[in-house]
PDB file of C-alpha atoms in Angstrom:
ATOM      1  CA  UNK A   1       1.643  27.028   5.528  1.00 56.00           C
ATOM      2  CA  UNK A   2      -1.213  28.506   7.676  1.00 64.00           C
ATOM      3  CA  UNK A   3      -4.157  30.365   7.226  1.00 73.00           C
ATOM      4  CA  UNK A   4      -5.141  33.564   8.477  1.00 66.00           C
ATOM      5  CA  UNK A   5      -8.377  36.210   7.952  1.00 68.00           C
ATOM      6  CA  UNK A   6      -5.525  38.996   7.142  1.00 73.00           C
ATOM      7  CA  UNK A   7      -4.278  36.577   4.350  1.00 87.00           C
ATOM      8  CA  UNK A   8      -4.737  36.634  -0.026  1.00 95.00           C
ATOM      9  CA  UNK A   9      -5.965  32.718  -0.654  1.00 96.00           C
ATOM     10  CA  UNK A  10      -6.176  31.310  -4.355  1.00 97.00           C
ATOM     11  CA  UNK A  11      -8.212  27.896  -4.779  1.00 98.00           C
ATOM     12  CA  UNK A  12      -6.973  25.319  -7.590  1.00 98.00           C
ATOM     13  CA  UNK A  13      -9.203  22.371  -8.500  1.00 98.00           C
ATOM     14  CA  UNK A  14      -7.488  19.597 -10.284  1.00 96.00           C
ATOM     15  CA  UNK A  15      -9.091  17.000 -12.976  1.00 92.00           C
ATOM     16  CA  UNK A  16      -9.969  14.024 -12.745  1.00 88.00           C
ATOM     17  CA  UNK A  17     -13.564  13.814 -14.857  1.00 86.00           C
ATOM     18  CA  UNK A  18     -16.662  12.295 -12.651  1.00 89.00           C
ATOM     19  CA  UNK A  19     -14.341  12.933  -9.208  1.00 92.00           C
ATOM     20  CA  UNK A  20     -14.706  16.401 -10.068  1.00 94.00           C
ATOM     21  CA  UNK A  21     -17.502  16.059  -7.800  1.00 96.00           C
ATOM     22  CA  UNK A  22     -15.080  15.853  -4.864  1.00 98.00           C
ATOM     23  CA  UNK A  23     -14.569  19.617  -5.303  1.00 98.00           C
ATOM     24  CA  UNK A  24     -17.948  20.399  -4.351  1.00 98.00           C
ATOM     25  CA  UNK A  25     -16.878  19.026  -0.708  1.00 98.00           C
ATOM     26  CA  UNK A  26     -13.913  20.712  -0.433  1.00 98.00           C
ATOM     27  CA  UNK A  27     -16.035  23.757  -0.839  1.00 98.00           C
ATOM     28  CA  UNK A  28     -18.255  23.638   1.688  1.00 98.00           C
ATOM     29  CA  UNK A  29     -15.606  23.193   4.135  1.00 98.00           C
ATOM     30  CA  UNK A  30     -14.235  26.309   2.846  1.00 97.00           C
ATOM     31  CA  UNK A  31     -17.609  28.120   3.201  1.00 97.00           C
ATOM     32  CA  UNK A  32     -18.031  26.904   6.436  1.00 97.00           C
ATOM     33  CA  UNK A  33     -14.953  27.565   7.988  1.00 95.00           C
ATOM     34  CA  UNK A  34     -14.992  30.429   6.668  1.00 94.00           C
ATOM     35  CA  UNK A  35     -11.646  30.970   4.643  1.00 95.00           C
ATOM     36  CA  UNK A  36     -12.440  32.576   1.861  1.00 95.00           C
ATOM     37  CA  UNK A  37     -10.434  32.602  -2.294  1.00 97.00           C
ATOM     38  CA  UNK A  38      -9.860  35.672  -3.734  1.00 97.00           C
ATOM     39  CA  UNK A  39      -8.629  33.814  -7.469  1.00 98.00           C
ATOM     40  CA  UNK A  40     -10.186  30.327  -8.873  1.00 98.00           C
ATOM     41  CA  UNK A  41      -8.384  28.220 -10.877  1.00 98.00           C
ATOM     42  CA  UNK A  42      -9.588  25.040 -12.513  1.00 98.00           C
ATOM     43  CA  UNK A  43      -8.256  22.185 -14.806  1.00 97.00           C
ATOM     44  CA  UNK A  44     -10.918  19.537 -16.930  1.00 94.00           C
ATOM     45  CA  UNK A  45     -13.934  19.366 -14.747  1.00 94.00           C
ATOM     46  CA  UNK A  46     -12.171  21.627 -12.026  1.00 97.00           C
ATOM     47  CA  UNK A  47     -13.026  24.502 -14.834  1.00 97.00           C
ATOM     48  CA  UNK A  48     -16.359  23.980 -14.582  1.00 97.00           C
ATOM     49  CA  UNK A  49     -16.666  24.149 -10.664  1.00 98.00           C
ATOM     50  CA  UNK A  50     -14.086  26.960 -10.222  1.00 98.00           C
ATOM     51  CA  UNK A  51     -16.423  28.845 -12.964  1.00 98.00           C
ATOM     52  CA  UNK A  52     -19.323  28.137 -10.823  1.00 98.00           C
ATOM     53  CA  UNK A  53     -18.024  29.889  -7.723  1.00 98.00           C
ATOM     54  CA  UNK A  54     -16.016  32.681  -9.355  1.00 98.00           C
ATOM     55  CA  UNK A  55     -19.938  33.673 -10.357  1.00 98.00           C
ATOM     56  CA  UNK A  56     -21.360  33.795  -7.039  1.00 98.00           C
ATOM     57  CA  UNK A  57     -22.923  30.077  -6.669  1.00 98.00           C
ATOM     58  CA  UNK A  58     -22.089  28.526  -3.271  1.00 98.00           C
ATOM     59  CA  UNK A  59     -21.651  24.836  -2.637  1.00 98.00           C
ATOM     60  CA  UNK A  60     -25.133  24.257  -2.440  1.00 98.00           C
ATOM     61  CA  UNK A  61     -26.289  25.859  -5.426  1.00 98.00           C
ATOM     62  CA  UNK A  62     -23.409  23.322  -6.990  1.00 98.00           C
ATOM     63  CA  UNK A  63     -23.917  20.083  -5.949  1.00 97.00           C
ATOM     64  CA  UNK A  64     -28.042  21.261  -6.692  1.00 96.00           C
ATOM     65  CA  UNK A  65     -26.526  21.873 -10.977  1.00 94.00           C
ATOM     66  CA  UNK A  66     -23.362  18.558 -10.791  1.00 92.00           C
ATOM     67  CA  UNK A  67     -26.265  16.376  -9.041  1.00 90.00           C
ATOM     68  CA  UNK A  68     -28.982  17.004 -12.183  1.00 86.00           C
ATOM     69  CA  UNK A  69     -25.917  16.589 -14.503  1.00 81.00           C
ATOM     70  CA  UNK A  70     -25.561  13.606 -16.818  1.00 69.00           C
ATOM     71  CA  UNK A  71     -22.889  12.337 -19.386  1.00 54.00           C
ATOM     72  CA  UNK A  72     -25.686  12.817 -22.305  1.00 52.00           C
ATOM     73  CA  UNK A  73     -25.903  16.944 -21.206  1.00 56.00           C
ATOM     74  CA  UNK A  74     -22.441  16.671 -22.039  1.00 56.00           C
ATOM     75  CA  UNK A  75     -21.775  15.302 -24.632  1.00 49.00           C
ATOM     76  CA  UNK A  76     -23.417  14.406 -28.619  1.00 47.00           C
ATOM     77  CA  UNK A  77     -21.901  11.970 -31.250  1.00 48.00           C
ATOM     78  CA  UNK A  78     -20.013  13.287 -33.241  1.00 51.00           C
ATOM     79  CA  UNK A  79     -19.456  13.202 -37.633  1.00 50.00           C
ATOM     80  CA  UNK A  80     -15.543  14.791 -37.159  1.00 58.00           C
ATOM     81  CA  UNK A  81     -12.025  13.114 -37.415  1.00 54.00           C
ATOM     82  CA  UNK A  82     -10.851  14.458 -34.705  1.00 62.00           C
ATOM     83  CA  UNK A  83     -12.871  12.907 -31.516  1.00 61.00           C
ATOM     84  CA  UNK A  84     -16.327  10.061 -31.812  1.00 69.00           C
ATOM     85  CA  UNK A  85     -18.059  13.220 -29.553  1.00 79.00           C
ATOM     86  CA  UNK A  86     -18.492  17.405 -29.049  1.00 81.00           C
ATOM     87  CA  UNK A  87     -19.153  18.950 -25.829  1.00 86.00           C
ATOM     88  CA  UNK A  88     -20.458  21.422 -27.136  1.00 88.00           C
ATOM     89  CA  UNK A  89     -23.417  21.125 -24.677  1.00 88.00           C
ATOM     90  CA  UNK A  90     -21.438  21.547 -22.018  1.00 91.00           C
ATOM     91  CA  UNK A  91     -20.616  24.910 -23.563  1.00 92.00           C
ATOM     92  CA  UNK A  92     -25.120  25.549 -23.708  1.00 91.00           C
ATOM     93  CA  UNK A  93     -25.387  24.285 -20.212  1.00 92.00           C
ATOM     94  CA  UNK A  94     -22.774  26.662 -18.489  1.00 95.00           C
ATOM     95  CA  UNK A  95     -24.663  29.653 -20.245  1.00 96.00           C
ATOM     96  CA  UNK A  96     -28.403  28.160 -19.234  1.00 95.00           C
ATOM     97  CA  UNK A  97     -26.639  28.439 -15.527  1.00 96.00           C
ATOM     98  CA  UNK A  98     -24.696  32.096 -15.889  1.00 98.00           C
ATOM     99  CA  UNK A  99     -25.951  33.142 -18.827  1.00 97.00           C
ATOM    100  CA  UNK A 100     -23.716  34.970 -22.045  1.00 96.00           C
ATOM    101  CA  UNK A 101     -20.802  35.917 -19.327  1.00 98.00           C
ATOM    102  CA  UNK A 102     -16.846  36.562 -19.999  1.00 98.00           C
ATOM    103  CA  UNK A 103     -14.251  36.546 -16.801  1.00 98.00           C
ATOM    104  CA  UNK A 104     -13.829  40.370 -16.621  1.00 97.00           C
ATOM    105  CA  UNK A 105     -17.966  40.079 -14.649  1.00 97.00           C
ATOM    106  CA  UNK A 106     -16.561  37.088 -12.059  1.00 98.00           C
ATOM    107  CA  UNK A 107     -16.796  37.918  -9.112  1.00 98.00           C
ATOM    108  CA  UNK A 108     -13.794  35.796  -8.195  1.00 98.00           C
ATOM    109  CA  UNK A 109     -10.878  36.437 -10.716  1.00 98.00           C
ATOM    110  CA  UNK A 110     -11.081  33.095 -12.315  1.00 98.00           C
ATOM    111  CA  UNK A 111      -8.661  31.324 -14.763  1.00 98.00           C
ATOM    112  CA  UNK A 112      -8.320  27.862 -16.638  1.00 98.00           C
ATOM    113  CA  UNK A 113      -6.270  25.721 -18.019  1.00 98.00           C
ATOM    114  CA  UNK A 114      -6.190  24.197 -21.194  1.00 97.00           C
ATOM    115  CA  UNK A 115      -3.733  23.147 -23.817  1.00 96.00           C
ATOM    116  CA  UNK A 116      -2.747  22.828 -27.656  1.00 97.00           C
ATOM    117  CA  UNK A 117      -3.314  20.294 -29.408  1.00 95.00           C
ATOM    118  CA  UNK A 118      -1.257  21.537 -32.105  1.00 94.00           C
ATOM    119  CA  UNK A 119       1.871  22.521 -30.669  1.00 95.00           C
ATOM    120  CA  UNK A 120       2.179  20.915 -27.011  1.00 94.00           C
ATOM    121  CA  UNK A 121       0.867  24.488 -24.942  1.00 96.00           C
ATOM    122  CA  UNK A 122      -0.207  24.964 -22.115  1.00 96.00           C
ATOM    123  CA  UNK A 123      -2.864  27.649 -22.721  1.00 97.00           C
ATOM    124  CA  UNK A 124      -4.583  30.070 -19.547  1.00 97.00           C
ATOM    125  CA  UNK A 125      -7.927  31.000 -20.469  1.00 97.00           C
ATOM    126  CA  UNK A 126      -8.319  34.115 -17.841  1.00 97.00           C
ATOM    127  CA  UNK A 127     -10.628  36.191 -20.695  1.00 97.00           C
ATOM    128  CA  UNK A 128     -13.573  36.563 -23.398  1.00 97.00           C
ATOM    129  CA  UNK A 129     -16.165  33.347 -22.966  1.00 98.00           C
ATOM    130  CA  UNK A 130     -15.977  31.674 -19.635  1.00 98.00           C
ATOM    131  CA  UNK A 131     -18.612  28.502 -21.051  1.00 97.00           C
ATOM    132  CA  UNK A 132     -16.903  28.382 -24.223  1.00 97.00           C
ATOM    133  CA  UNK A 133     -13.516  28.498 -22.612  1.00 98.00           C
ATOM    134  CA  UNK A 134     -14.904  25.456 -19.968  1.00 97.00           C
ATOM    135  CA  UNK A 135     -15.984  23.428 -23.011  1.00 96.00           C
ATOM    136  CA  UNK A 136     -12.320  23.765 -24.369  1.00 96.00           C
ATOM    137  CA  UNK A 137     -10.430  22.655 -20.709  1.00 96.00           C
ATOM    138  CA  UNK A 138     -12.471  19.671 -20.614  1.00 94.00           C
ATOM    139  CA  UNK A 139     -11.953  18.296 -23.608  1.00 92.00           C
ATOM    140  CA  UNK A 140     -10.491  15.132 -23.467  1.00 87.00           C
ATOM    141  CA  UNK A 141      -8.937  14.022 -26.463  1.00 86.00           C
ATOM    142  CA  UNK A 142      -9.731  11.467 -28.672  1.00 79.00           C
ATOM    143  CA  UNK A 143     -13.491  11.475 -27.341  1.00 82.00           C
ATOM    144  CA  UNK A 144     -14.683  14.795 -27.582  1.00 87.00           C
ATOM    145  CA  UNK A 145     -13.563  16.810 -30.900  1.00 88.00           C
ATOM    146  CA  UNK A 146     -10.876  19.491 -30.200  1.00 91.00           C
ATOM    147  CA  UNK A 147     -12.488  23.624 -29.492  1.00 94.00           C
ATOM    148  CA  UNK A 148     -11.352  26.094 -32.211  1.00 92.00           C
ATOM    149  CA  UNK A 149     -10.230  29.394 -31.129  1.00 89.00           C
ATOM    150  CA  UNK A 150      -8.493  32.151 -32.303  1.00 86.00           C
ATOM    151  CA  UNK A 151      -6.814  30.279 -34.613  1.00 89.00           C
ATOM    152  CA  UNK A 152      -5.689  26.597 -32.100  1.00 95.00           C
ATOM    153  CA  UNK A 153      -6.790  23.472 -31.334  1.00 96.00           C
ATOM    154  CA  UNK A 154      -7.904  23.287 -27.219  1.00 97.00           C
ATOM    155  CA  UNK A 155      -8.521  19.832 -25.259  1.00 96.00           C
ATOM    156  CA  UNK A 156      -8.289  19.103 -21.589  1.00 94.00           C
ATOM    157  CA  UNK A 157      -5.976  21.031 -19.718  1.00 93.00           C
ATOM    158  CA  UNK A 158      -5.467  18.272 -17.726  1.00 90.00           C
ATOM    159  CA  UNK A 159      -2.602  16.523 -20.536  1.00 88.00           C
ATOM    160  CA  UNK A 160      -0.414  19.440 -19.622  1.00 91.00           C
ATOM    161  CA  UNK A 161      -1.163  20.513 -15.759  1.00 94.00           C
ATOM    162  CA  UNK A 162      -4.032  18.754 -13.836  1.00 93.00           C
ATOM    163  CA  UNK A 163      -4.128  20.823 -10.620  1.00 96.00           C
ATOM    164  CA  UNK A 164      -3.662  24.500 -12.122  1.00 96.00           C
ATOM    165  CA  UNK A 165      -1.180  25.557  -9.493  1.00 96.00           C
ATOM    166  CA  UNK A 166       0.587  27.958 -11.447  1.00 92.00           C
ATOM    167  CA  UNK A 167      -2.204  29.973 -13.347  1.00 93.00           C
ATOM    168  CA  UNK A 168      -3.162  31.263  -9.474  1.00 96.00           C
ATOM    169  CA  UNK A 169       0.737  31.824  -8.617  1.00 94.00           C
ATOM    170  CA  UNK A 170       1.090  34.287 -11.527  1.00 89.00           C
ATOM    171  CA  UNK A 171      -1.705  36.238  -8.741  1.00 94.00           C
ATOM    172  CA  UNK A 172      -0.474  38.523  -5.471  1.00 91.00           C
ATOM    173  CA  UNK A 173      -1.643  35.838  -3.906  1.00 95.00           C
ATOM    174  CA  UNK A 174      -0.708  34.706   0.251  1.00 94.00           C
ATOM    175  CA  UNK A 175      -2.053  31.459   0.318  1.00 95.00           C
ATOM    176  CA  UNK A 176      -2.078  28.294  -2.798  1.00 96.00           C
ATOM    177  CA  UNK A 177      -4.296  25.562  -2.001  1.00 97.00           C
ATOM    178  CA  UNK A 178      -4.490  23.029  -4.892  1.00 97.00           C
ATOM    179  CA  UNK A 179      -7.014  19.409  -5.036  1.00 97.00           C
ATOM    180  CA  UNK A 180      -5.261  16.602  -6.632  1.00 95.00           C
ATOM    181  CA  UNK A 181      -8.499  14.238  -7.038  1.00 93.00           C
ATOM    182  CA  UNK A 182      -5.967  11.780  -8.883  1.00 85.00           C
ATOM    183  CA  UNK A 183      -3.736  12.205  -5.880  1.00 81.00           C
ATOM    184  CA  UNK A 184      -4.662   8.762  -3.893  1.00 74.00           C
ATOM    185  CA  UNK A 185      -7.282   7.155  -6.447  1.00 61.00           C
ATOM    186  CA  UNK A 186      -6.844   3.592  -7.395  1.00 65.00           C
ATOM    187  CA  UNK A 187      -7.207   2.221 -10.930  1.00 62.00           C
ATOM    188  CA  UNK A 188      -9.666  -0.943 -11.780  1.00 67.00           C
ATOM    189  CA  UNK A 189     -10.003  -2.653 -14.843  1.00 74.00           C
ATOM    190  CA  UNK A 190     -11.788  -1.107 -17.713  1.00 76.00           C
ATOM    191  CA  UNK A 191     -15.428  -1.710 -18.835  1.00 78.00           C
ATOM    192  CA  UNK A 192     -14.336   0.528 -21.988  1.00 79.00           C
ATOM    193  CA  UNK A 193     -13.320   2.560 -23.983  1.00 76.00           C
ATOM    194  CA  UNK A 194     -13.947   5.545 -22.316  1.00 68.00           C
ATOM    195  CA  UNK A 195     -12.111   3.798 -19.168  1.00 72.00           C
ATOM    196  CA  UNK A 196      -9.807   3.145 -21.195  1.00 79.00           C
ATOM    197  CA  UNK A 197      -8.519   6.593 -22.646  1.00 70.00           C
ATOM    198  CA  UNK A 198     -10.024   8.051 -18.968  1.00 67.00           C
ATOM    199  CA  UNK A 199      -6.867   6.221 -16.978  1.00 72.00           C
ATOM    200  CA  UNK A 200      -4.319   6.362 -19.801  1.00 73.00           C
ATOM    201  CA  UNK A 201      -4.766   9.575 -18.982  1.00 67.00           C
ATOM    202  CA  UNK A 202      -4.645   9.801 -15.894  1.00 65.00           C
ATOM    203  CA  UNK A 203      -1.665   7.211 -15.376  1.00 71.00           C
ATOM    204  CA  UNK A 204       0.555   9.136 -17.198  1.00 70.00           C
ATOM    205  CA  UNK A 205      -0.572  12.365 -15.426  1.00 70.00           C
ATOM    206  CA  UNK A 206       0.310  12.049 -11.785  1.00 69.00           C
ATOM    207  CA  UNK A 207       4.028  12.043 -11.478  1.00 62.00           C
ATOM    208  CA  UNK A 208       3.614  14.941 -12.960  1.00 69.00           C
ATOM    209  CA  UNK A 209       1.182  16.474 -11.213  1.00 77.00           C
ATOM    210  CA  UNK A 210       3.333  15.615  -8.460  1.00 73.00           C
ATOM    211  CA  UNK A 211       5.778  18.413  -9.219  1.00 72.00           C
ATOM    212  CA  UNK A 212       3.051  20.586  -9.418  1.00 81.00           C
ATOM    213  CA  UNK A 213       1.286  19.915  -6.655  1.00 86.00           C
ATOM    214  CA  UNK A 214       4.895  20.798  -4.895  1.00 89.00           C
ATOM    215  CA  UNK A 215       4.176  24.297  -5.809  1.00 91.00           C
ATOM    216  CA  UNK A 216       0.696  25.042  -3.491  1.00 95.00           C
ATOM    217  CA  UNK A 217       1.134  25.990  -0.088  1.00 95.00           C
ATOM    218  CA  UNK A 218      -1.886  23.593   1.558  1.00 96.00           C
ATOM    219  CA  UNK A 219      -2.571  20.297  -0.054  1.00 96.00           C
ATOM    220  CA  UNK A 220      -6.006  18.036  -0.408  1.00 97.00           C
ATOM    221  CA  UNK A 221      -5.890  14.574  -1.335  1.00 96.00           C
ATOM    222  CA  UNK A 222      -9.312  13.005  -1.250  1.00 96.00           C
ATOM    223  CA  UNK A 223      -9.385   9.347  -0.875  1.00 94.00           C
ATOM    224  CA  UNK A 224     -11.704   8.626  -4.048  1.00 93.00           C
ATOM    225  CA  UNK A 225     -10.121   4.968  -3.775  1.00 88.00           C
ATOM    226  CA  UNK A 226     -13.611   3.540  -3.962  1.00 89.00           C
ATOM    227  CA  UNK A 227     -15.122   5.457  -7.096  1.00 90.00           C
ATOM    228  CA  UNK A 228     -14.832   5.790 -10.534  1.00 82.00           C
ATOM    229  CA  UNK A 229     -14.132   8.418 -13.284  1.00 75.00           C
ATOM    230  CA  UNK A 230     -17.476   8.298 -15.149  1.00 77.00           C
ATOM    231  CA  UNK A 231     -20.328   6.951 -13.040  1.00 83.00           C
ATOM    232  CA  UNK A 232     -22.978  10.675 -12.591  1.00 83.00           C
ATOM    233  CA  UNK A 233     -24.501   7.777  -9.490  1.00 87.00           C
ATOM    234  CA  UNK A 234     -21.836   7.763  -7.329  1.00 92.00           C
ATOM    235  CA  UNK A 235     -22.392  12.480  -6.837  1.00 94.00           C
ATOM    236  CA  UNK A 236     -23.080  13.062  -3.555  1.00 96.00           C
ATOM    237  CA  UNK A 237     -20.456  10.180  -2.264  1.00 97.00           C
ATOM    238  CA  UNK A 238     -17.943  11.552  -3.804  1.00 97.00           C
ATOM    239  CA  UNK A 239     -19.155  15.593  -2.468  1.00 98.00           C
ATOM    240  CA  UNK A 240     -19.409  13.899   1.097  1.00 98.00           C
ATOM    241  CA  UNK A 241     -15.993  12.689   0.639  1.00 98.00           C
ATOM    242  CA  UNK A 242     -14.476  15.409  -0.423  1.00 98.00           C
ATOM    243  CA  UNK A 243     -16.014  17.878   3.217  1.00 98.00           C
ATOM    244  CA  UNK A 244     -14.319  14.808   4.864  1.00 98.00           C
ATOM    245  CA  UNK A 245     -11.324  14.556   3.276  1.00 97.00           C
ATOM    246  CA  UNK A 246     -10.543  18.281   3.042  1.00 98.00           C
ATOM    247  CA  UNK A 247     -12.158  19.194   6.385  1.00 97.00           C
ATOM    248  CA  UNK A 248      -9.548  18.289   8.142  1.00 95.00           C
ATOM    249  CA  UNK A 249      -6.519  19.501   6.093  1.00 96.00           C
ATOM    250  CA  UNK A 250      -8.226  23.210   6.166  1.00 96.00           C
ATOM    251  CA  UNK A 251      -8.766  23.117  10.051  1.00 95.00           C
ATOM    252  CA  UNK A 252      -5.017  22.229  11.152  1.00 93.00           C
ATOM    253  CA  UNK A 253      -4.129  25.558   8.694  1.00 91.00           C
ATOM    254  CA  UNK A 254      -6.337  27.486  10.658  1.00 87.00           C
ATOM    255  CA  UNK A 255      -4.800  25.974  14.058  1.00 81.00           C
ATOM    256  CA  UNK A 256      -2.622  28.544  15.490  1.00 72.00           C
TER     257      UNK A 256
END
């Protein structure tokens, strides 16, 4: 499907831990090509990036946020029986940057995907506190303590819909652009327990995601085979790779 000026366009940003920095490169391509986004959805790290874009941060501002972010900034030890760590700090960091904002305040309609680990239900977060929703959508099961809200125990939405096309399908949009960070990703021998957990989740999801992303009109699948899921030193290279790989796809979509 081709992009036109009159089209209403939605953007679905998928999960992928540190690979999510590639989303910032996609945003750079969209801005350079003057492709407007009328609604945005995110899962896991995609929710983190989507939140800033929905509240008016451009790709360069989000790049600065990502470069300054460290694993220690978003996690702390937990004594809970439900997880080794807490990701409350990602909630705090989001609030530091955006303030105490609700979804209703967003410049671009925003939604995020989480999963109720008690029932297995997909939960679309599009109302109330944005920072708390980011914390829920990025809450890796068994690593982070589930986020308890509205009598639900919420965890990373990636385990149920890693590229959140479905929430955009409910809106009056003409074109949905999906960004799948894992489609071309290869897995290396784990070095620690976090590598094991992240690889397990991603390998489990890869086939389901292929089916889900068929609902996208345009699919961007940057080749991130040379990158791992947790090394934050890769951020600038990931942004550049996301930019280059998305630019060609989007340019083709703009052709008459």
